[in-house]
Short mmCIF file of C-alpha atoms and ligand atoms in Angstrom, two decimals:
data_model
loop_
_atom_site.label_atom_id
_atom_site.label_comp_id
_atom_site.label_asym_id
_atom_site.label_seq_id
_atom_site.Cartn_x
_atom_site.Cartn_y
_atom_site.Cartn_z
CA UNK A 14 91.55 152.32 93.60
CA UNK A 15 92.13 153.86 96.24
CA UNK A 16 93.33 152.89 99.14
CA UNK A 17 89.88 151.92 100.81
CA UNK A 18 90.79 152.27 104.96
CA UNK A 19 89.30 155.23 105.75
CA UNK A 20 91.12 154.01 109.27
CA UNK A 21 94.06 151.86 109.77
CA UNK A 22 94.38 147.80 109.10
CA UNK A 23 95.03 148.28 113.12
CA UNK A 24 91.70 150.12 113.92
CA UNK A 25 89.79 147.83 111.42
CA UNK A 26 90.81 144.71 113.47
CA UNK A 27 89.76 146.32 116.57
CA UNK A 28 86.29 145.81 114.98
CA UNK A 29 86.38 142.10 114.22
CA UNK A 30 84.98 139.43 116.90
CA UNK A 31 87.33 135.94 116.48
CA UNK A 32 85.25 132.47 116.45
CA UNK A 33 86.34 130.66 119.89
CA UNK A 34 88.28 134.19 121.36
CA UNK A 35 88.25 135.46 124.57
CA UNK A 36 89.46 139.04 123.12
CA UNK A 37 90.68 140.22 126.80
CA UNK A 38 93.34 137.93 126.62
CA UNK A 39 93.92 136.59 123.27
CA UNK A 40 97.20 137.48 121.72
CA UNK A 41 96.40 139.29 118.42
CA UNK A 42 95.86 137.49 115.02
CA UNK A 43 98.02 136.76 112.43
CA UNK A 44 97.85 138.03 109.85
CA UNK A 45 97.76 135.80 106.76
CA UNK A 46 97.97 137.83 103.18
CA UNK A 47 99.24 134.50 100.92
CA UNK A 48 99.04 130.74 100.74
CA UNK A 49 100.39 128.25 98.39
CA UNK A 50 99.90 124.25 99.08
CA UNK A 51 100.70 123.69 102.33
CA UNK A 52 102.20 127.07 103.70
CA UNK A 53 100.94 130.01 104.55
CA UNK A 54 102.63 133.93 104.63
CA UNK A 55 101.76 136.69 107.05
CA UNK A 56 102.22 139.53 105.88
CA UNK A 57 105.52 140.53 107.48
CA UNK A 58 107.06 137.59 105.08
CA UNK A 59 106.92 134.48 107.91
CA UNK A 60 106.64 131.06 106.68
CA UNK A 61 104.09 128.84 108.33
CA UNK A 62 103.30 125.04 107.44
CA UNK A 63 99.54 124.54 108.32
CA UNK A 64 99.63 121.64 110.05
CA UNK A 65 95.85 121.39 110.54
CA UNK A 66 94.55 122.17 106.94
CA UNK A 67 93.14 125.39 108.24
CA UNK A 68 90.70 123.37 110.89
CA UNK A 69 90.45 120.35 108.70
CA UNK A 70 89.33 122.03 105.31
CA UNK A 71 91.98 122.44 102.79
CA UNK A 72 93.17 118.91 101.69
CA UNK A 73 94.58 119.21 97.73
CA UNK A 74 96.46 122.99 99.30
CA UNK A 75 96.26 126.81 99.45
CA UNK A 76 94.99 128.67 96.42
CA UNK A 77 94.53 125.27 94.29
CA UNK A 78 94.65 126.18 90.61
CA UNK A 79 92.46 123.12 89.35
CA UNK A 80 89.50 124.59 91.97
CA UNK A 81 90.50 127.69 91.48
CA UNK A 82 89.97 127.86 87.39
CA UNK A 83 86.14 125.50 88.12
CA UNK A 84 85.44 128.36 90.49
CA UNK A 85 86.31 130.80 87.60
CA UNK A 86 84.75 129.48 85.07
CA UNK A 87 81.14 128.75 86.90
CA UNK A 88 81.39 132.26 88.50
CA UNK A 89 81.39 133.69 84.92
CA UNK A 90 78.46 131.45 83.52
CA UNK A 91 76.11 131.38 86.59
CA UNK A 92 77.61 131.86 90.13
CA UNK A 93 74.17 131.46 91.99
CA UNK A 94 70.36 130.84 91.52
CA UNK A 95 67.79 130.37 93.93
CA UNK A 96 66.75 126.43 94.25
CA UNK A 97 63.63 126.91 95.59
CA UNK A 98 62.30 125.96 92.05
CA UNK A 99 64.94 125.95 90.20
CA UNK A 100 67.86 123.61 89.79
CA UNK A 101 71.37 122.87 87.16
CA UNK A 102 73.57 121.39 86.14
CA UNK A 103 76.43 121.56 89.26
CA UNK A 104 74.12 120.58 91.60
CA UNK A 105 72.92 117.39 89.41
CA UNK A 106 76.62 116.16 88.28
CA UNK A 107 77.64 116.94 92.56
CA UNK A 108 74.70 114.39 93.62
CA UNK A 109 75.72 111.62 90.57
CA UNK A 110 79.23 111.63 91.58
CA UNK A 111 78.51 111.57 95.70
CA UNK A 112 76.45 109.01 94.92
CA UNK A 113 79.25 106.98 92.92
CA UNK A 114 81.48 106.89 96.30
CA UNK A 115 78.79 107.04 99.41
CA UNK A 116 77.62 104.09 100.79
CA UNK A 117 75.55 102.77 98.48
CA UNK A 118 72.34 103.19 100.48
CA UNK A 119 72.65 106.73 100.14
CA UNK A 120 70.05 108.43 97.70
CA UNK A 121 68.73 111.75 98.48
CA UNK A 122 71.47 115.08 98.68
CA UNK A 123 69.93 118.29 101.00
CA UNK A 124 72.56 121.63 100.94
CA UNK A 125 73.47 123.25 103.15
CA UNK A 126 76.54 125.87 103.63
CA UNK A 127 78.13 124.50 107.29
CA UNK A 128 78.89 121.46 108.69
CA UNK A 129 76.63 122.92 111.27
CA UNK A 130 73.55 123.15 109.27
CA UNK A 131 74.42 119.97 107.66
CA UNK A 132 73.76 118.63 111.43
CA UNK A 133 71.04 120.52 112.37
CA UNK A 134 69.41 119.23 108.46
CA UNK A 135 69.93 116.41 109.61
CA UNK A 136 68.08 116.10 112.95
CA UNK A 137 65.49 118.31 112.46
CA UNK A 138 64.26 115.47 109.45
CA UNK A 139 65.13 112.50 111.86
CA UNK A 140 62.49 113.87 114.59
CA UNK A 141 60.19 115.08 111.66
CA UNK A 142 60.21 111.62 110.63
CA UNK A 143 58.46 110.20 113.55
CA UNK A 144 56.53 113.35 113.56
CA UNK A 145 54.86 112.69 110.69
CA UNK A 146 54.08 109.42 111.00
CA UNK A 147 52.48 110.46 114.83
CA UNK A 148 55.35 108.05 116.57
CA UNK A 149 56.54 110.02 119.66
CA UNK A 150 60.33 109.74 118.99
CA UNK A 151 61.65 113.58 119.99
CA UNK A 152 65.11 112.46 121.90
CA UNK A 153 68.24 111.96 120.40
CA UNK A 154 71.78 110.11 121.51
CA UNK A 155 74.92 111.11 121.26
CA UNK A 156 78.38 110.27 122.26
CA UNK A 157 80.18 112.12 125.24
CA UNK A 158 82.49 114.53 124.44
CA UNK A 159 81.31 114.21 120.63
CA UNK A 160 81.23 117.73 118.59
CA UNK A 161 78.74 118.49 115.71
CA UNK A 162 78.79 122.34 115.64
CA UNK A 163 77.12 125.88 117.30
CA UNK A 164 73.60 125.92 116.27
CA UNK A 165 71.34 124.75 118.67
CA UNK A 166 70.20 121.57 117.81
CA UNK A 167 74.42 120.62 116.77
CA UNK A 168 75.14 122.28 120.05
CA UNK A 169 73.05 120.12 122.33
CA UNK A 170 74.40 117.01 120.21
CA UNK A 171 77.51 117.90 121.15
CA UNK A 172 78.99 117.08 124.37
CA UNK A 173 81.78 119.33 125.01
CA UNK A 174 80.39 121.34 128.06
CA UNK A 175 81.93 124.90 127.86
CA UNK A 176 80.78 124.93 124.51
CA UNK A 177 77.34 124.80 125.48
CA UNK A 178 76.75 125.62 129.10
CA UNK A 179 75.27 129.04 129.33
CA UNK A 180 72.29 127.79 126.56
CA UNK A 181 71.46 123.83 128.81
CA UNK A 182 68.00 125.39 129.10
CA UNK A 183 67.12 125.81 125.52
CA UNK A 184 68.54 122.56 124.00
CA UNK A 185 66.91 119.15 122.22
CA UNK A 186 67.14 116.90 125.17
CA UNK A 187 70.23 114.27 124.60
CA UNK A 188 71.70 111.30 126.51
CA UNK A 189 74.53 110.35 125.95
CA UNK A 190 76.52 107.34 125.84
CA UNK A 191 80.55 106.68 126.36
CA UNK A 192 82.74 105.81 123.29
CA UNK A 193 83.58 102.85 122.52
CA UNK A 194 87.47 103.40 123.27
CA UNK A 195 89.28 100.38 123.87
CA UNK A 196 88.13 98.96 126.86
CA UNK A 197 84.66 101.02 126.88
CA UNK A 198 82.57 99.20 123.85
CA UNK A 199 80.16 96.78 126.63
CA UNK A 200 79.77 99.77 128.60
CA UNK A 201 79.13 101.62 124.82
CA UNK A 202 77.32 99.13 123.85
CA UNK A 203 74.89 98.46 126.73
CA UNK A 204 74.43 102.49 127.21
CA UNK A 205 72.70 102.57 123.63
CA UNK A 206 70.79 99.66 123.80
CA UNK A 207 69.56 100.32 126.66
CA UNK A 208 67.95 103.72 125.46
CA UNK A 209 67.29 102.10 122.26
CA UNK A 210 65.10 99.24 123.50
CA UNK A 211 62.45 102.57 124.89
CA UNK A 212 61.21 103.64 121.48
CA UNK A 213 61.36 107.53 122.75
CA UNK A 214 64.94 108.37 120.46
CA UNK A 215 64.89 109.88 116.92
CA UNK A 216 68.53 108.78 116.04
CA UNK A 217 72.09 108.21 117.48
CA UNK A 218 74.45 110.98 115.73
CA UNK A 219 78.28 109.88 116.22
CA UNK A 220 81.11 111.00 114.55
CA UNK A 221 82.84 107.78 112.53
CA UNK A 222 85.94 106.21 114.27
CA UNK A 223 87.45 109.85 114.89
CA UNK A 224 86.13 112.60 117.35
CA UNK A 225 87.89 115.70 116.10
CA UNK A 226 87.21 118.73 118.82
CA UNK A 227 87.12 115.96 121.53
CA UNK A 228 90.96 115.97 120.66
CA UNK A 229 91.26 113.34 117.94
CA UNK A 230 89.55 110.03 120.39
CA UNK A 231 89.71 107.00 118.04
CA UNK A 232 87.93 103.65 117.72
CA UNK A 233 87.49 101.05 116.27
CA UNK A 234 84.74 100.47 113.06
CA UNK A 235 83.61 96.95 115.01
CA UNK A 236 82.17 98.38 117.87
CA UNK A 237 80.34 101.38 116.07
CA UNK A 238 78.90 98.21 113.74
CA UNK A 239 77.71 97.07 116.81
CA UNK A 240 76.00 100.32 117.92
CA UNK A 241 74.56 100.79 114.05
CA UNK A 242 72.88 96.98 114.53
CA UNK A 243 71.19 97.66 117.64
CA UNK A 244 70.05 101.39 116.22
CA UNK A 245 68.34 99.30 113.40
CA UNK A 246 66.50 96.87 115.55
CA UNK A 247 64.89 99.78 117.09
CA UNK A 248 63.84 101.90 114.51
CA UNK A 249 66.61 104.46 115.80
CA UNK A 250 68.38 106.75 112.47
CA UNK A 251 72.06 106.67 112.82
CA UNK A 252 73.44 109.94 111.40
CA UNK A 253 76.95 109.57 110.35
CA UNK A 254 78.58 113.28 111.13
CA UNK A 255 81.60 112.98 108.57
CA UNK A 256 81.77 116.97 108.68
CA UNK A 257 85.72 116.31 109.23
CA UNK A 258 86.46 112.44 108.63
CA UNK A 259 85.06 112.76 105.03
CA UNK A 260 87.05 113.08 101.71
CA UNK A 261 89.81 110.73 102.65
CA UNK A 262 90.84 111.87 106.31
CA UNK A 263 90.43 108.11 107.38
CA UNK A 264 92.49 106.64 104.21
CA UNK A 265 89.14 106.39 102.67
CA UNK A 266 86.94 107.99 100.80
CA UNK A 267 84.61 107.77 103.96
CA UNK A 268 85.57 106.94 107.46
CA UNK A 269 81.99 104.75 106.86
CA UNK A 270 83.88 103.21 104.12
CA UNK A 271 85.47 100.96 107.22
CA UNK A 272 81.86 99.81 108.25
CA UNK A 273 80.22 96.61 107.40
CA UNK A 274 76.51 98.49 108.39
CA UNK A 275 75.15 101.53 106.51
CA UNK A 276 74.03 104.54 108.43
CA UNK A 277 70.64 106.58 107.84
CA UNK A 278 72.09 109.60 107.28
CA UNK A 279 75.35 111.22 106.31
CA UNK A 280 76.89 114.82 107.18
CA UNK A 281 79.74 116.67 104.73
CA UNK A 282 81.38 119.60 104.88
CA UNK A 283 84.76 121.03 105.68
CA UNK A 284 86.72 119.21 102.89
CA UNK A 285 84.15 119.07 100.60
CA UNK A 286 84.94 122.19 98.28
CA UNK A 287 88.61 121.60 99.25
CA UNK A 288 88.84 124.22 101.72
CA UNK A 289 87.13 127.52 99.53
CA UNK A 290 83.99 127.43 99.26
CA UNK A 291 81.63 126.83 102.59
CA UNK A 292 78.98 124.73 101.60
CA UNK A 293 77.44 121.23 102.85
CA UNK A 294 75.30 117.98 102.20
CA UNK A 295 73.38 116.05 104.01
CA UNK A 296 72.67 112.75 102.43
CA UNK A 297 69.18 110.89 103.15
CA UNK A 298 68.56 107.14 102.62
CA UNK A 299 65.16 107.05 100.21
CA UNK A 300 63.51 105.39 103.41
CA UNK A 301 64.66 108.53 105.37
CA UNK A 302 62.42 110.64 102.31
CA UNK A 303 59.85 108.77 101.53
CA UNK A 304 58.11 109.69 105.40
CA UNK A 305 58.39 113.05 103.61
CA UNK A 306 56.56 112.08 100.66
CA UNK A 307 53.27 113.04 100.93
CA UNK A 308 50.09 114.72 99.25
CA UNK A 309 50.02 117.02 102.39
CA UNK A 310 52.07 119.79 102.23
CA UNK A 311 52.93 120.05 105.64
CA UNK A 312 54.65 116.99 105.46
CA UNK A 313 57.38 118.05 103.62
CA UNK A 314 60.90 119.05 105.41
CA UNK A 315 60.51 123.27 105.41
CA UNK A 316 64.00 123.87 105.78
CA UNK A 317 66.17 125.70 103.48
CA UNK A 318 69.35 128.36 103.16
CA UNK A 319 69.19 131.44 100.65
CA UNK A 320 72.53 129.76 99.43
CA UNK A 321 71.61 126.34 99.14
CA UNK A 322 73.34 124.33 96.59
CA UNK A 323 74.89 127.48 95.15
CA UNK A 324 76.35 126.55 91.85
CA UNK A 325 80.11 127.70 92.39
CA UNK A 326 80.07 125.30 95.50
CA UNK A 327 78.99 122.74 93.51
CA UNK A 328 81.58 123.34 91.16
CA UNK A 329 84.59 123.82 93.49
CA UNK A 330 83.08 120.15 94.90
CA UNK A 331 83.53 118.83 91.42
CA UNK A 332 87.15 120.21 91.17
CA UNK A 333 87.34 119.18 94.30
CA UNK A 334 86.59 115.38 94.08
CA UNK A 335 88.68 115.11 90.90
CA UNK A 336 91.59 115.88 92.75
CA UNK A 337 90.56 113.77 95.91
CA UNK A 338 89.90 110.26 93.38
CA UNK A 339 92.69 110.78 91.10
CA UNK A 340 96.15 108.30 91.60
CA UNK A 341 98.26 111.18 92.82
CA UNK A 342 96.24 112.20 96.15
CA UNK A 343 95.47 108.47 97.08
CA UNK A 344 99.23 108.11 97.33
CA UNK A 345 99.62 111.12 99.19
CA UNK A 346 96.98 109.55 101.57
CA UNK A 347 99.39 105.74 102.21
CA UNK A 348 102.21 108.25 101.99
CA UNK A 349 101.65 110.27 105.02
CA UNK A 350 99.90 107.41 106.83
CA UNK A 351 103.36 105.74 106.64
CA UNK A 352 105.34 108.64 108.03
CA UNK A 353 102.77 108.95 110.58
CA UNK A 354 103.27 105.14 112.36
CA UNK A 355 106.85 105.92 111.48
CA UNK A 356 106.67 108.82 113.83
CA UNK A 357 104.32 107.01 116.24
CA UNK A 358 106.89 104.38 117.05
CA UNK A 359 109.25 106.48 117.32
CA UNK A 360 107.21 108.37 119.98
CA UNK A 361 106.21 105.32 121.68
CA UNK A 362 109.15 105.18 123.36
CA UNK A 363 109.35 109.28 124.50
CA UNK A 364 109.22 109.58 127.75
CA UNK A 365 106.75 112.38 127.70
CA UNK A 366 104.33 110.57 125.50
CA UNK A 367 101.44 109.21 127.08
CA UNK A 368 100.09 107.44 124.62
CA UNK A 369 99.87 107.95 120.52
CA UNK A 370 97.44 107.72 117.86
CA UNK A 371 96.75 107.32 113.70
CA UNK A 372 94.37 107.05 111.97
CA UNK A 373 94.85 107.62 108.30
CA UNK A 374 96.21 111.34 108.02
CA UNK A 375 94.78 112.35 110.99
CA UNK A 376 97.62 111.82 114.42
CA UNK A 377 97.39 112.32 117.55
CA UNK A 378 99.81 112.40 120.59
CA UNK A 379 98.91 113.19 124.43
CA UNK A 380 101.48 114.61 126.03
CA UNK A 381 101.86 113.20 130.60
CA UNK A 382 101.43 115.72 132.67
CA UNK A 383 100.75 115.85 135.78
CA UNK A 384 97.29 116.65 136.17
CA UNK A 385 94.30 117.49 133.91
CA UNK A 386 94.93 119.62 130.71
CA UNK A 387 91.64 122.34 129.94
CA UNK A 388 90.33 122.65 126.58
CA UNK A 389 91.89 126.20 126.56
CA UNK A 390 94.04 125.71 129.32
CA UNK A 391 98.01 127.89 130.00
CA UNK A 392 99.67 124.47 128.67
CA UNK A 393 98.03 124.47 125.66
CA UNK A 394 98.50 128.07 124.92
CA UNK A 395 102.31 127.99 125.76
CA UNK A 396 102.44 124.98 122.97
CA UNK A 397 99.92 127.35 120.64
CA UNK A 398 102.65 130.25 120.73
CA UNK A 399 105.65 127.72 120.56
CA UNK A 400 104.28 126.50 117.35
CA UNK A 401 103.41 130.15 115.51
CA UNK A 402 106.79 131.13 116.86
CA UNK A 403 108.15 128.35 115.35
CA UNK A 404 106.12 128.77 111.80
CA UNK A 405 103.92 125.98 112.63
CA UNK A 406 99.89 125.81 112.59
CA UNK A 407 98.78 123.48 115.49
CA UNK A 408 95.86 124.05 117.85
CA UNK A 409 96.09 121.77 120.82
CA UNK A 410 93.50 120.41 122.59
CA UNK A 411 94.27 120.46 126.22
CA UNK A 412 97.42 118.41 126.04
CA UNK A 413 96.58 117.13 123.28
CA UNK A 414 98.46 118.25 119.96
CA UNK A 415 97.47 116.52 116.72
CA UNK A 416 98.64 116.86 112.98
CA UNK A 417 95.77 116.42 109.75
CA UNK A 418 98.21 118.36 107.04
CA UNK A 419 97.11 118.71 103.41
CA UNK A 420 97.39 115.85 101.53
CA UNK A 421 100.18 117.35 98.84
CA UNK A 422 102.36 118.58 101.33
CA UNK A 423 105.99 117.27 100.83
CA UNK A 424 108.08 114.91 103.57
CA UNK A 425 110.34 117.53 104.06
CA UNK A 426 107.36 119.21 105.60
CA UNK A 427 105.73 116.63 107.43
CA UNK A 428 109.64 115.66 109.12
CA UNK A 429 109.97 119.61 109.75
CA UNK A 430 106.15 119.61 111.88
CA UNK A 431 107.24 116.12 113.54
CA UNK A 432 110.94 117.67 114.84
CA UNK A 433 109.20 120.78 116.12
CA UNK A 434 106.33 118.81 117.73
CA UNK A 435 109.23 116.81 119.35
CA UNK A 436 110.82 120.07 120.45
CA UNK A 437 107.44 121.82 122.28
CA UNK A 438 107.15 118.33 124.14
CA UNK A 439 110.83 118.46 125.54
CA UNK A 440 111.00 122.61 125.80
CA UNK A 441 107.27 123.14 127.19
CA UNK A 442 107.04 122.33 130.85
C1 PLP B 13 83.50 121.27 112.47
C2 PLP B 13 82.81 120.38 112.23
C3 PLP B 13 80.88 120.51 112.87
C4 PLP B 13 80.80 121.78 112.52
O1 PLP B 13 80.70 122.66 111.35
P1 PLP B 13 80.81 124.25 110.94
O2 PLP B 13 81.34 124.36 108.98
O3 PLP B 13 81.95 124.74 111.99
O4 PLP B 13 79.58 124.78 111.80
C5 PLP B 13 80.02 119.56 113.00
N1 PLP B 13 80.55 118.01 113.22
C6 PLP B 13 81.94 117.43 113.56
C7 PLP B 13 81.96 116.31 113.15
C8 PLP B 13 82.77 118.85 113.09
O5 PLP B 13 84.28 118.62 112.79
#
């Protein structure tokens, strides 16, 4: 084939609008040409360790052969068919496989394309459930500083203000309660109790155990169980947004596996397809589904996306589940967690480290700073640049540095990450 560019790659790059990017001040993006395992290479051959699994999506390594083969097989058998009025094996098999590992009250599986749409579907279903019944429950409860995506309802539920500030007037009504981190459990429980008792709320949405975009904020299962119990008592649906935490990140398949209570709704995406094909699933209890099951067509959930349940995505997800549930991958989860805990121990006496926390394969530390560092502030940018220069992909959040590697990463590369993190803390002032 002739060179497809009629213009240079640099000119073409000028046409691209990147996410979360102020193009006037941002440096040129790094051009990646290849990935394998936990490593990526740029156009000049420079090697990078992907210490954040490409925004938390890639557990089994880049360019994974096993998933690629499954995708190829599906692409050359049935690449796509509409899901309205039609169905297929990959979707049926994926539902059956997920049913086997999700909390056992999850009975119905609704497919979409990304984490935001998974949340959008969950919130719409909760609101319409009560609308169908003729009850006036039109509001949502969410945690402070939660992140649930960038579409409108997901954005409304999100509490990181500069993501949503411009749209304040156009969002559904959301009340926010404190996250039950150590010392704030009772305040969180009391706030929820007060709101739930009003009977005005359709659902409570939360990131179970780890709030990703907030900077890997972690809290215990106990208080979350208490919150879910209150919601059950008052008929408030509970929506576990496991878009980040799902598929092994917390050490178990799902963060909800640490709970005694079960959520009514779960949102899955990111690692679902092993970081290959965009896909999401919102899962529901029979009770939620039954609120739509009616002779009246208007009571149906009128939501859908063109690529809903794309067979190729389903095939990737099925291959991903094979990998996740393999002994080798389960051993990797234990191994990374042990390494993280050893590193945590070492950091606990570091004068520049304020706090350090670990859940599963996620490690986060807060650097001690004189004043609060903003989310995309200059300290954060200097850390980011340091990591890139040192061949490490880490995106700090303010003064929080976190590591969330692909599960197949070697001990040698993990050590390299740890050493570079220590160096960054010391050298960037
Ligand atoms: C990333 C994320 C989302 C949004 O997913 P997208 O695929 O980026 O739309 C929603 N919820 C949580 C918890 C996330 O981490």
